[in-house]
Amino acid sequence: MKFDLILSGADVVIPRKGVVEADILITGGRIAGIVERGTAVDATERVDLTGLTIFPGAVDVHLHLGHGNDISRPRVPSDAASETAAALLGGVTSFIPYVMSAEPYENFFEELKRVTEAGARIDFGFHFIIASEAQLDSLPRYIQEFGVPTAKLFMNIRGDEGKRLGLPGIDDGFMFRLLEKLGKLGGMLCPHPENIEIGWALTARMREEDSEGAGGLKTWNAARPPFIEAEAIRRAAYLGRITGTPVYCVHTSSREALDAAFAMRREGCPVLIETCNHYLTHDVNSSIGLAGKINPPLRTADDREALWQGIASGTIDTIGTDHVHRTMASKQGGIWGASPGCPGLDTFLPVLLTEGYHRRGISLERIAALTAANPAQIMGFGGRKGDIAIGLDADLAIVDLEADYVVGPETRATDAGFSIYDGMSLKAPVLHALSRGRFALRDHQLIDDAVGTGRYLARRLPPCSPATNKQ
């Protein structure tokens, strides 16, 4: 048999198993074989990757793909082109952005797919943010027809809090009814967990103490502290148990929130736990200014280390970026006026390999599980993405584990125009990335022909077992 492509000479990271010396055979965009290094086979193209390491392409299941400073959805193909380019530089070969709207998604779903596919360099899915009665009524169609089984709920959108995002307010009754429907339809809730009523009280208090926001990231953390995150996680997870609906805890930022999620899991709640790179690398003392204003806030060094412990122990299931590609212009107005969020796609795998593997000794297979196998399986990409196995899409990220580089404009592609890692020295640059067997990044250069090759993938979730938390 003649194969399309052989990747030879590299070490291959198999999630949950280990690192093997093997050559990868690719045909028709899929992995057709994993053979002993140096095996004689016939192929149209052979690429020598001696000295490099092949990972399953990362699957980022938490990001916001928007247009300019509007994070609700992509409006033109270049929105997808720039941010999927950023994804490839970070080793991400598929992703699932959150789409946000106050109107029913059926009103623009086909246009959303068309615009994103026209610019995307990688495959993608969508999550829908559910905030209205009309959207709640259409949930069966979203799950069964559109293949969008995951719904985000901003638990902090109460009263007028959602006005800046164009969303109506919700309450716990709405969340309960959403959980009921998701449970019956085989869906999953991804709540943004904050008790905003307490947040309002603490924000008013902090504004009195620090009206100019001179305390910066410390002030922001004090206004929205870990306990309001932890309380909301417990509430959502408990209602998830009552309704039989899995709850995916997005962007877990603190020791207290992690402990709350794990405690609810021990009580039998079907809980899955995600954290994000910025919580693993930065804290309230980081000298990044307003670029570091994020929701939930950056926490303390102790919180950061607790998250690393959760990664090492297996408590945390996935890592995402929570990528937001607003520019620094959105960060005007001090800590009280700046928009929350920061980009994270361009540096995703290198940050984790630098801080996790090189600095803390987290195994390569554990990092591959957190960034690829687990999110793919949990979010309904399993059997297509997230692993290196025969029959799966040949979505691969190839890094030089020992090389160093400095993050800057020449290493970024996001149209945000900045990174909280700018000026930092990282290891393990992504030199090559393949999407369905085609190079979309080669020798650290983006391939122009990859634009428009990404495709929308409908999803269906596997069963979630609260007893083992394995899917």
GROMACS .gro file of C-alpha atoms in nm:
model
  471
    1MET     CA    1   0.000   0.000   0.000
    2LYS     CA    2   0.122   0.350  -0.079
    3PHE     CA    3   0.055   0.615   0.184
    4ASP     CA    4   0.013   0.988   0.132
    5LEU     CA    5   0.261   1.093   0.399
    6ILE     CA    6   0.509   0.947   0.646
    7LEU     CA    7   0.624   1.145   0.950
    8SER     CA    8   0.947   0.979   1.057
    9GLY     CA    9   1.212   1.007   1.323
   10ALA     CA   10   1.015   1.187   1.595
   11ASP     CA   11   0.907   1.087   1.944
   12VAL     CA   12   0.528   1.041   1.954
   13VAL     CA   13   0.321   1.134   2.261
   14ILE     CA   14   0.022   0.905   2.315
   15PRO     CA   15  -0.223   1.048   2.572
   16ARG     CA   16  -0.247   0.844   2.894
   17LYS     CA   17   0.007   0.592   2.762
   18GLY     CA   18   0.346   0.752   2.713
   19VAL     CA   19   0.608   0.851   2.459
   20VAL     CA   20   0.702   0.605   2.184
   21GLU     CA   21   0.958   0.601   1.905
   22ALA     CA   22   0.742   0.555   1.597
   23ASP     CA   23   0.667   0.672   1.246
   24ILE     CA   24   0.316   0.791   1.161
   25LEU     CA   25   0.152   0.694   0.832
   26ILE     CA   26  -0.121   0.919   0.690
   27THR     CA   27  -0.368   0.858   0.409
   28GLY     CA   28  -0.684   1.046   0.317
   29GLY     CA   29  -0.638   1.290   0.603
   30ARG     CA   30  -0.639   1.018   0.868
   31ILE     CA   31  -0.383   0.820   1.061
   32ALA     CA   32  -0.340   0.494   0.873
   33GLY     CA   33  -0.059   0.341   1.076
   34ILE     CA   34   0.180   0.383   1.369
   35VAL     CA   35   0.485   0.171   1.298
   36GLU     CA   36   0.827   0.108   1.443
   37ARG     CA   37   1.068   0.386   1.361
   38GLY     CA   38   1.248   0.325   1.034
   39THR     CA   39   1.000   0.072   0.898
   40ALA     CA   40   1.026   0.055   0.518
   41VAL     CA   41   0.698   0.179   0.368
   42ASP     CA   42   0.602   0.348   0.042
   43ALA     CA   43   0.462   0.701   0.052
   44THR     CA   44   0.415   1.001  -0.173
   45GLU     CA   45   0.596   1.223   0.079
   46ARG     CA   46   0.828   1.153   0.371
   47VAL     CA   47   0.907   1.423   0.628
   48ASP     CA   48   1.204   1.370   0.859
   49LEU     CA   49   1.125   1.500   1.207
   50THR     CA   50   1.430   1.366   1.387
   51GLY     CA   51   1.479   1.541   1.721
   52LEU     CA   52   1.120   1.668   1.739
   53THR     CA   53   0.813   1.552   1.933
   54ILE     CA   54   0.468   1.487   1.790
   55PHE     CA   55   0.161   1.563   2.003
   56PRO     CA   56  -0.202   1.509   1.916
   57GLY     CA   57  -0.320   1.851   1.806
   58ALA     CA   58  -0.467   2.038   2.100
   59VAL     CA   59  -0.846   2.074   2.119
   60ASP     CA   60  -0.934   2.409   2.274
   61VAL     CA   61  -1.292   2.392   2.398
   62HIS     CA   62  -1.301   2.736   2.559
   63LEU     CA   63  -1.254   3.051   2.353
   64HIS     CA   64  -1.444   3.348   2.215
   65LEU     CA   65  -1.428   3.404   1.839
   66GLY     CA   66  -1.559   3.750   1.759
   67HIS     CA   67  -1.509   4.055   1.542
   68GLY     CA   68  -1.295   4.341   1.671
   69ASN     CA   69  -1.405   4.423   2.024
   70ASP     CA   70  -1.732   4.233   1.977
   71ILE     CA   71  -1.675   3.882   2.114
   72SER     CA   72  -2.020   3.747   2.030
   73ARG     CA   73  -1.938   3.574   1.698
   74PRO     CA   74  -1.724   3.603   1.382
   75ARG     CA   75  -1.873   3.841   1.126
   76VAL     CA   76  -1.632   3.803   0.834
   77PRO     CA   77  -1.399   3.518   0.726
   78SER     CA   78  -1.088   3.705   0.837
   79ASP     CA   79  -1.204   3.675   1.199
   80ALA     CA   80  -1.168   3.299   1.172
   81ALA     CA   81  -0.855   3.320   0.957
   82SER     CA   82  -0.656   3.522   1.210
   83GLU     CA   83  -0.759   3.329   1.519
   84THR     CA   84  -0.719   2.984   1.365
   85ALA     CA   85  -0.371   3.101   1.259
   86ALA     CA   86  -0.307   3.188   1.624
   87ALA     CA   87  -0.438   2.845   1.719
   88LEU     CA   88  -0.190   2.667   1.492
   89LEU     CA   89   0.103   2.860   1.639
   90GLY     CA   90  -0.011   2.735   1.979
   91GLY     CA   91  -0.050   2.374   1.866
   92VAL     CA   92  -0.431   2.388   1.856
   93THR     CA   93  -0.576   2.199   1.557
   94SER     CA   94  -0.946   2.214   1.643
   95PHE     CA   95  -1.154   2.431   1.870
   96ILE     CA   96  -1.505   2.505   1.997
   97PRO     CA   97  -1.581   2.875   2.052
   98TYR     CA   98  -1.871   3.014   2.254
   99VAL     CA   99  -2.127   3.198   2.041
  100MET     CA  100  -2.329   3.468   2.215
  101SER     CA  101  -2.655   3.629   2.111
  102ALA     CA  102  -2.985   3.745   2.256
  103GLU     CA  103  -3.171   3.625   1.944
  104PRO     CA  104  -3.244   3.263   1.857
  105TYR     CA  105  -2.944   3.093   1.699
  106GLU     CA  106  -3.152   2.941   1.421
  107ASN     CA  107  -3.184   3.294   1.281
  108PHE     CA  108  -2.817   3.299   1.176
  109PHE     CA  109  -2.670   2.952   1.227
  110GLU     CA  110  -2.611   2.879   0.858
  111GLU     CA  111  -2.445   3.217   0.807
  112LEU     CA  112  -2.230   3.158   1.115
  113LYS     CA  113  -2.110   2.827   0.973
  114ARG     CA  114  -2.049   2.975   0.629
  115VAL     CA  115  -1.847   3.272   0.754
  116THR     CA  116  -1.637   3.060   0.990
  117GLU     CA  117  -1.567   2.788   0.734
  118ALA     CA  118  -1.462   3.049   0.478
  119GLY     CA  119  -1.177   3.163   0.700
  120ALA     CA  120  -1.097   2.866   0.924
  121ARG     CA  121  -0.769   2.679   0.890
  122ILE     CA  122  -0.880   2.409   1.137
  123ASP     CA  123  -1.200   2.218   1.217
  124PHE     CA  124  -1.437   2.361   1.474
  125GLY     CA  125  -1.765   2.324   1.660
  126PHE     CA  126  -1.978   2.573   1.852
  127HIS     CA  127  -2.115   2.615   2.203
  128PHE     CA  128  -2.424   2.837   2.241
  129ILE     CA  129  -2.470   3.081   2.528
  130ILE     CA  130  -2.832   3.041   2.640
  131ALA     CA  131  -2.993   3.351   2.788
  132SER     CA  132  -3.351   3.384   2.659
  133GLU     CA  133  -3.678   3.194   2.666
  134ALA     CA  134  -3.675   3.165   2.287
  135GLN     CA  135  -3.330   3.001   2.298
  136LEU     CA  136  -3.443   2.768   2.575
  137ASP     CA  137  -3.743   2.665   2.364
  138SER     CA  138  -3.513   2.592   2.067
  139LEU     CA  139  -3.268   2.380   2.265
  140PRO     CA  140  -3.389   2.049   2.115
  141ARG     CA  141  -3.317   2.181   1.767
  142TYR     CA  142  -2.972   2.307   1.867
  143ILE     CA  143  -2.874   1.968   2.006
  144GLN     CA  144  -3.043   1.731   1.763
  145GLU     CA  145  -3.022   1.924   1.435
  146PHE     CA  146  -2.727   2.162   1.472
  147GLY     CA  147  -2.506   1.928   1.678
  148VAL     CA  148  -2.451   2.180   1.960
  149PRO     CA  149  -2.506   1.982   2.283
  150THR     CA  150  -2.322   2.220   2.516
  151ALA     CA  151  -2.479   2.534   2.658
  152LYS     CA  152  -2.307   2.810   2.847
  153LEU     CA  153  -2.492   3.006   3.110
  154PHE     CA  154  -2.357   3.326   3.260
  155MET     CA  155  -2.467   3.279   3.621
  156ASN     CA  156  -2.359   3.639   3.681
  157ILE     CA  157  -2.607   3.789   3.431
  158ARG     CA  158  -2.863   3.916   3.680
  159GLY     CA  159  -3.060   4.240   3.658
  160ASP     CA  160  -2.881   4.479   3.423
  161GLU     CA  161  -2.546   4.299   3.449
  162GLY     CA  162  -2.582   4.157   3.098
  163LYS     CA  163  -2.637   4.489   2.923
  164ARG     CA  164  -2.272   4.527   2.823
  165LEU     CA  165  -2.298   4.193   2.643
  166GLY     CA  166  -2.644   4.254   2.501
  167LEU     CA  167  -2.798   3.974   2.708
  168PRO     CA  168  -3.113   3.970   2.921
  169GLY     CA  169  -3.093   3.884   3.289
  170ILE     CA  170  -3.149   3.529   3.412
  171ASP     CA  171  -3.207   3.367   3.751
  172ASP     CA  172  -3.168   3.028   3.919
  173GLY     CA  173  -3.509   2.921   3.796
  174PHE     CA  174  -3.391   2.972   3.440
  175MET     CA  175  -3.075   2.773   3.514
  176PHE     CA  176  -3.280   2.489   3.664
  177ARG     CA  177  -3.507   2.469   3.360
  178LEU     CA  178  -3.205   2.478   3.129
  179LEU     CA  179  -3.044   2.193   3.323
  180GLU     CA  180  -3.365   1.991   3.306
  181LYS     CA  181  -3.382   2.024   2.928
  182LEU     CA  182  -3.014   1.953   2.878
  183GLY     CA  183  -3.040   1.639   3.089
  184LYS     CA  184  -3.332   1.505   2.886
  185LEU     CA  185  -3.161   1.584   2.554
  186GLY     CA  186  -2.813   1.449   2.632
  187GLY     CA  187  -2.657   1.792   2.674
  188MET     CA  188  -2.418   1.951   2.922
  189LEU     CA  189  -2.409   2.285   3.104
  190CYS     CA  190  -2.097   2.502   3.102
  191PRO     CA  191  -2.173   2.767   3.366
  192HIS     CA  192  -1.973   3.084   3.423
  193PRO     CA  193  -1.979   3.057   3.803
  194GLU     CA  194  -2.007   3.383   3.996
  195ASN     CA  195  -2.252   3.491   4.265
  196ILE     CA  196  -2.293   3.839   4.125
  197GLU     CA  197  -2.523   3.972   4.397
  198ILE     CA  198  -2.238   3.931   4.646
  199GLY     CA  199  -2.006   4.059   4.374
  200TRP     CA  200  -2.209   4.378   4.349
  201ALA     CA  201  -2.181   4.434   4.725
  202LEU     CA  202  -1.807   4.371   4.728
  203THR     CA  203  -1.749   4.584   4.418
  204ALA     CA  204  -1.932   4.877   4.580
  205ARG     CA  205  -1.717   4.835   4.889
  206MET     CA  206  -1.395   4.819   4.688
  207ARG     CA  207  -1.493   5.121   4.479
  208GLU     CA  208  -1.526   5.317   4.803
  209GLU     CA  209  -1.185   5.198   4.919
  210ASP     CA  210  -1.010   5.229   4.582
  211SER     CA  211  -1.217   5.451   4.354
  212GLU     CA  212  -0.931   5.498   4.107
  213GLY     CA  213  -0.847   5.129   4.095
  214ALA     CA  214  -0.488   5.194   4.203
  215GLY     CA  215  -0.469   4.841   4.344
  216GLY     CA  216  -0.506   4.702   3.994
  217LEU     CA  217  -0.535   4.324   3.976
  218LYS     CA  218  -0.546   4.293   4.356
  219THR     CA  219  -0.846   4.523   4.370
  220TRP     CA  220  -1.023   4.330   4.094
  221ASN     CA  221  -0.963   4.001   4.278
  222ALA     CA  222  -1.098   4.150   4.601
  223ALA     CA  223  -1.413   4.268   4.422
  224ARG     CA  224  -1.484   3.919   4.282
  225PRO     CA  225  -1.308   3.683   4.527
  226PRO     CA  226  -1.277   3.305   4.504
  227PHE     CA  227  -1.567   3.227   4.738
  228ILE     CA  228  -1.826   3.373   4.500
  229GLU     CA  229  -1.687   3.143   4.231
  230ALA     CA  230  -1.688   2.842   4.463
  231GLU     CA  231  -2.043   2.904   4.586
  232ALA     CA  232  -2.176   2.923   4.229
  233ILE     CA  233  -1.998   2.600   4.135
  234ARG     CA  234  -2.159   2.419   4.427
  235ARG     CA  235  -2.502   2.553   4.332
  236ALA     CA  236  -2.476   2.459   3.963
  237ALA     CA  237  -2.327   2.117   4.039
  238TYR     CA  238  -2.595   2.036   4.297
  239LEU     CA  239  -2.872   2.125   4.051
  240GLY     CA  240  -2.686   1.919   3.793
  241ARG     CA  241  -2.715   1.620   4.024
  242ILE     CA  242  -3.085   1.684   4.083
  243THR     CA  243  -3.154   1.700   3.709
  244GLY     CA  244  -2.904   1.432   3.606
  245THR     CA  245  -2.712   1.677   3.388
  246PRO     CA  246  -2.332   1.695   3.364
  247VAL     CA  247  -2.177   2.027   3.457
  248TYR     CA  248  -1.849   2.139   3.301
  249CYS     CA  249  -1.679   2.393   3.529
  250VAL     CA  250  -1.517   2.644   3.297
  251HIS     CA  251  -1.205   2.850   3.379
  252THR     CA  252  -1.156   2.727   3.738
  253SER     CA  253  -0.930   2.993   3.885
  254SER     CA  254  -0.875   2.930   4.256
  255ARG     CA  255  -0.803   2.674   4.524
  256GLU     CA  256  -1.146   2.735   4.675
  257ALA     CA  257  -1.328   2.683   4.343
  258LEU     CA  258  -1.126   2.369   4.268
  259ASP     CA  259  -1.202   2.228   4.612
  260ALA     CA  260  -1.572   2.306   4.566
  261ALA     CA  261  -1.590   2.131   4.228
  262PHE     CA  262  -1.402   1.828   4.356
  263ALA     CA  263  -1.621   1.809   4.667
  264MET     CA  264  -1.935   1.806   4.452
  265ARG     CA  265  -1.781   1.535   4.236
  266ARG     CA  266  -1.719   1.323   4.546
  267GLU     CA  267  -2.086   1.371   4.639
  268GLY     CA  268  -2.185   1.213   4.310
  269CYS     CA  269  -2.241   1.521   4.098
  270PRO     CA  270  -2.140   1.473   3.733
  271VAL     CA  271  -1.875   1.745   3.738
  272LEU     CA  272  -1.585   1.805   3.498
  273ILE     CA  273  -1.317   2.062   3.574
  274GLU     CA  274  -1.130   2.297   3.339
  275THR     CA  275  -0.867   2.558   3.409
  276CYS     CA  276  -0.682   2.797   3.178
  277ASN     CA  277  -0.320   2.883   3.107
  278HIS     CA  278  -0.330   3.234   3.253
  279TYR     CA  279  -0.433   3.103   3.596
  280LEU     CA  280  -0.135   2.868   3.585
  281THR     CA  281   0.121   3.136   3.505
  282HIS     CA  282   0.002   3.471   3.643
  283ASP     CA  283  -0.140   3.607   3.965
  284VAL     CA  284  -0.237   3.937   4.129
  285ASN     CA  285   0.130   4.033   4.165
  286SER     CA  286   0.213   3.987   3.796
  287SER     CA  287   0.338   4.303   3.627
  288ILE     CA  288   0.107   4.290   3.325
  289GLY     CA  289  -0.128   4.570   3.424
  290LEU     CA  290  -0.475   4.590   3.275
  291ALA     CA  291  -0.391   4.323   3.020
  292GLY     CA  292  -0.447   4.085   3.312
  293LYS     CA  293  -0.802   4.191   3.390
  294ILE     CA  294  -0.998   3.868   3.340
  295ASN     CA  295  -1.322   3.713   3.470
  296PRO     CA  296  -1.282   3.529   3.701
  297PRO     CA  297  -0.985   3.740   3.814
  298LEU     CA  298  -0.625   3.629   3.836
  299ARG     CA  299  -0.581   3.500   4.190
  300THR     CA  300  -0.289   3.453   4.430
  301ALA     CA  301   0.029   3.250   4.396
  302ASP     CA  302  -0.123   2.996   4.636
  303ASP     CA  303  -0.423   2.953   4.409
  304ARG     CA  304  -0.193   2.906   4.112
  305GLU     CA  305  -0.001   2.629   4.285
  306ALA     CA  306  -0.326   2.460   4.390
  307LEU     CA  307  -0.425   2.439   4.024
  308TRP     CA  308  -0.091   2.281   3.934
  309GLN     CA  309  -0.148   2.029   4.213
  310GLY     CA  310  -0.489   1.955   4.061
  311ILE     CA  311  -0.324   1.893   3.726
  312ALA     CA  312  -0.064   1.661   3.874
  313SER     CA  313  -0.320   1.466   4.079
  314GLY     CA  314  -0.570   1.419   3.796
  315THR     CA  315  -0.841   1.629   3.960
  316ILE     CA  316  -0.845   1.875   3.669
  317ASP     CA  317  -0.975   1.727   3.345
  318THR     CA  318  -0.890   1.986   3.080
  319ILE     CA  319  -0.703   2.306   3.007
  320GLY     CA  320  -0.837   2.573   2.773
  321THR     CA  321  -0.740   2.922   2.665
  322ASP     CA  322  -1.054   3.136   2.724
  323HIS     CA  323  -0.904   3.326   2.430
  324VAL     CA  324  -1.050   3.674   2.377
  325HIS     CA  325  -0.910   3.871   2.083
  326ARG     CA  326  -1.012   4.222   2.180
  327THR     CA  327  -0.727   4.472   2.135
  328MET     CA  328  -0.553   4.668   2.411
  329ALA     CA  329  -0.782   4.960   2.323
  330SER     CA  330  -1.052   4.770   2.515
  331LYS     CA  331  -0.837   4.789   2.827
  332GLN     CA  332  -0.883   5.164   2.876
  333GLY     CA  333  -1.057   5.310   3.181
  334GLY     CA  334  -0.857   5.161   3.464
  335ILE     CA  335  -0.940   4.840   3.645
  336TRP     CA  336  -1.306   4.938   3.678
  337GLY     CA  337  -1.355   5.027   3.310
  338ALA     CA  338  -1.128   4.787   3.122
  339SER     CA  339  -1.285   4.493   2.938
  340PRO     CA  340  -1.204   4.150   3.080
  341GLY     CA  341  -1.019   3.881   2.886
  342CYS     CA  342  -0.694   3.823   2.700
  343PRO     CA  343  -0.568   3.620   2.402
  344GLY     CA  344  -0.409   3.282   2.469
  345LEU     CA  345  -0.416   3.067   2.157
  346ASP     CA  346  -0.076   3.162   2.011
  347THR     CA  347   0.117   3.033   2.313
  348PHE     CA  348  -0.104   2.748   2.434
  349LEU     CA  349   0.114   2.435   2.414
  350PRO     CA  350   0.449   2.613   2.461
  351VAL     CA  351   0.329   2.766   2.789
  352LEU     CA  352   0.218   2.428   2.924
  353LEU     CA  353   0.534   2.252   2.811
  354THR     CA  354   0.750   2.528   2.961
  355GLU     CA  355   0.570   2.557   3.292
  356GLY     CA  356   0.433   2.204   3.323
  357TYR     CA  357   0.685   1.969   3.167
  358HIS     CA  358   1.014   2.156   3.199
  359ARG     CA  359   0.953   2.338   3.527
  360ARG     CA  360   0.727   2.101   3.720
  361GLY     CA  361   0.786   1.759   3.565
  362ILE     CA  362   0.430   1.701   3.446
  363SER     CA  363   0.453   1.413   3.199
  364LEU     CA  364   0.410   1.474   2.828
  365GLU     CA  365   0.128   1.220   2.810
  366ARG     CA  366  -0.057   1.399   3.092
  367ILE     CA  367  -0.027   1.730   2.907
  368ALA     CA  368  -0.153   1.560   2.590
  369ALA     CA  369  -0.452   1.422   2.780
  370LEU     CA  370  -0.539   1.761   2.933
  371THR     CA  371  -0.512   1.949   2.606
  372ALA     CA  372  -0.631   1.695   2.349
  373ALA     CA  373  -0.771   1.355   2.452
  374ASN     CA  374  -0.985   1.469   2.746
  375PRO     CA  375  -1.145   1.776   2.587
  376ALA     CA  376  -1.211   1.586   2.264
  377GLN     CA  377  -1.379   1.300   2.450
  378ILE     CA  378  -1.575   1.518   2.691
  379MET     CA  379  -1.703   1.757   2.424
  380GLY     CA  380  -1.800   1.507   2.157
  381PHE     CA  381  -1.496   1.513   1.928
  382GLY     CA  382  -1.382   1.170   2.049
  383GLY     CA  383  -1.326   0.917   1.773
  384ARG     CA  384  -1.221   1.199   1.540
  385LYS     CA  385  -0.983   1.426   1.729
  386GLY     CA  386  -0.762   1.441   2.035
  387ASP     CA  387  -0.547   1.129   2.007
  388ILE     CA  388  -0.288   0.957   1.790
  389ALA     CA  389  -0.457   0.636   1.682
  390ILE     CA  390  -0.541   0.458   1.359
  391GLY     CA  391  -0.856   0.594   1.198
  392LEU     CA  392  -0.853   0.934   1.368
  393ASP     CA  393  -0.801   1.260   1.183
  394ALA     CA  394  -0.431   1.334   1.142
  395ASP     CA  395  -0.445   1.650   1.355
  396LEU     CA  396  -0.093   1.684   1.492
  397ALA     CA  397   0.129   1.945   1.658
  398ILE     CA  398   0.506   1.901   1.627
  399VAL     CA  399   0.735   2.082   1.870
  400ASP     CA  400   1.103   2.118   1.947
  401LEU     CA  401   1.094   2.046   2.320
  402GLU     CA  402   1.438   2.192   2.394
  403ALA     CA  403   1.431   2.504   2.175
  404ASP     CA  404   1.372   2.848   2.325
  405TYR     CA  405   1.196   3.150   2.182
  406VAL     CA  406   1.075   3.490   2.303
  407VAL     CA  407   0.709   3.580   2.263
  408GLY     CA  408   0.653   3.891   2.056
  409PRO     CA  409   0.475   4.030   1.749
  410GLU     CA  410   0.659   3.795   1.514
  411THR     CA  411   0.544   3.487   1.708
  412ARG     CA  412   0.176   3.588   1.726
  413ALA     CA  413  -0.107   3.582   1.472
  414THR     CA  414  -0.411   3.691   1.675
  415ASP     CA  415  -0.559   4.024   1.575
  416ALA     CA  416  -0.565   4.119   1.943
  417GLY     CA  417  -0.214   4.248   1.889
  418PHE     CA  418  -0.080   4.158   2.233
  419SER     CA  419  -0.015   3.870   2.470
  420ILE     CA  420   0.029   3.854   2.846
  421TYR     CA  421   0.338   3.646   2.760
  422ASP     CA  422   0.502   3.915   2.547
  423GLY     CA  423   0.873   3.933   2.628
  424MET     CA  424   0.874   3.597   2.805
  425SER     CA  425   1.110   3.320   2.703
  426LEU     CA  426   0.928   2.994   2.636
  427LYS     CA  427   1.038   2.649   2.534
  428ALA     CA  428   0.888   2.409   2.280
  429PRO     CA  429   0.785   2.628   1.987
  430VAL     CA  430   0.534   2.462   1.753
  431LEU     CA  431   0.726   2.412   1.427
  432HIS     CA  432   0.464   2.219   1.229
  433ALA     CA  433   0.092   2.153   1.261
  434LEU     CA  434  -0.133   1.933   1.050
  435SER     CA  435  -0.508   1.952   1.014
  436ARG     CA  436  -0.660   1.635   0.867
  437GLY     CA  437  -0.323   1.531   0.729
  438ARG     CA  438  -0.238   1.861   0.558
  439PHE     CA  439   0.030   2.096   0.681
  440ALA     CA  440  -0.135   2.416   0.797
  441LEU     CA  441   0.189   2.530   0.967
  442ARG     CA  442   0.528   2.424   0.833
  443ASP     CA  443   0.867   2.532   0.960
  444HIS     CA  444   0.681   2.776   1.185
  445GLN     CA  445   0.528   2.943   0.879
  446LEU     CA  446   0.153   2.953   0.821
  447ILE     CA  447   0.035   2.796   0.496
  448ASP     CA  448  -0.189   3.039   0.305
  449ASP     CA  449  -0.372   2.756   0.127
  450ALA     CA  450  -0.503   2.633   0.462
  451VAL     CA  451  -0.747   2.925   0.487
  452GLY     CA  452  -1.097   2.796   0.423
  453THR     CA  453  -1.015   2.428   0.475
  454GLY     CA  454  -1.159   2.405   0.828
  455ARG     CA  455  -1.500   2.245   0.857
  456TYR     CA  456  -1.783   2.264   1.109
  457LEU     CA  457  -1.829   1.941   1.306
  458ALA     CA  458  -2.162   1.857   1.466
  459ARG     CA  459  -2.121   1.688   1.804
  460ARG     CA  460  -2.295   1.435   2.024
  461LEU     CA  461  -2.181   1.385   2.384
  462PRO     CA  462  -2.086   1.046   2.532
  463PRO     CA  463  -2.246   0.941   2.862
  464CYS     CA  464  -2.091   1.098   3.170
  465SER     CA  465  -2.043   0.877   3.475
  466PRO     CA  466  -2.048   1.071   3.804
  467ALA     CA  467  -1.900   0.768   3.981
  468THR     CA  468  -1.576   0.768   3.787
  469ASN     CA  469  -1.587   1.107   3.609
  470LYS     CA  470  -1.468   0.926   3.295
  471GLN     CA  471  -1.639   0.968   2.963
   0.00000   0.00000   0.00000
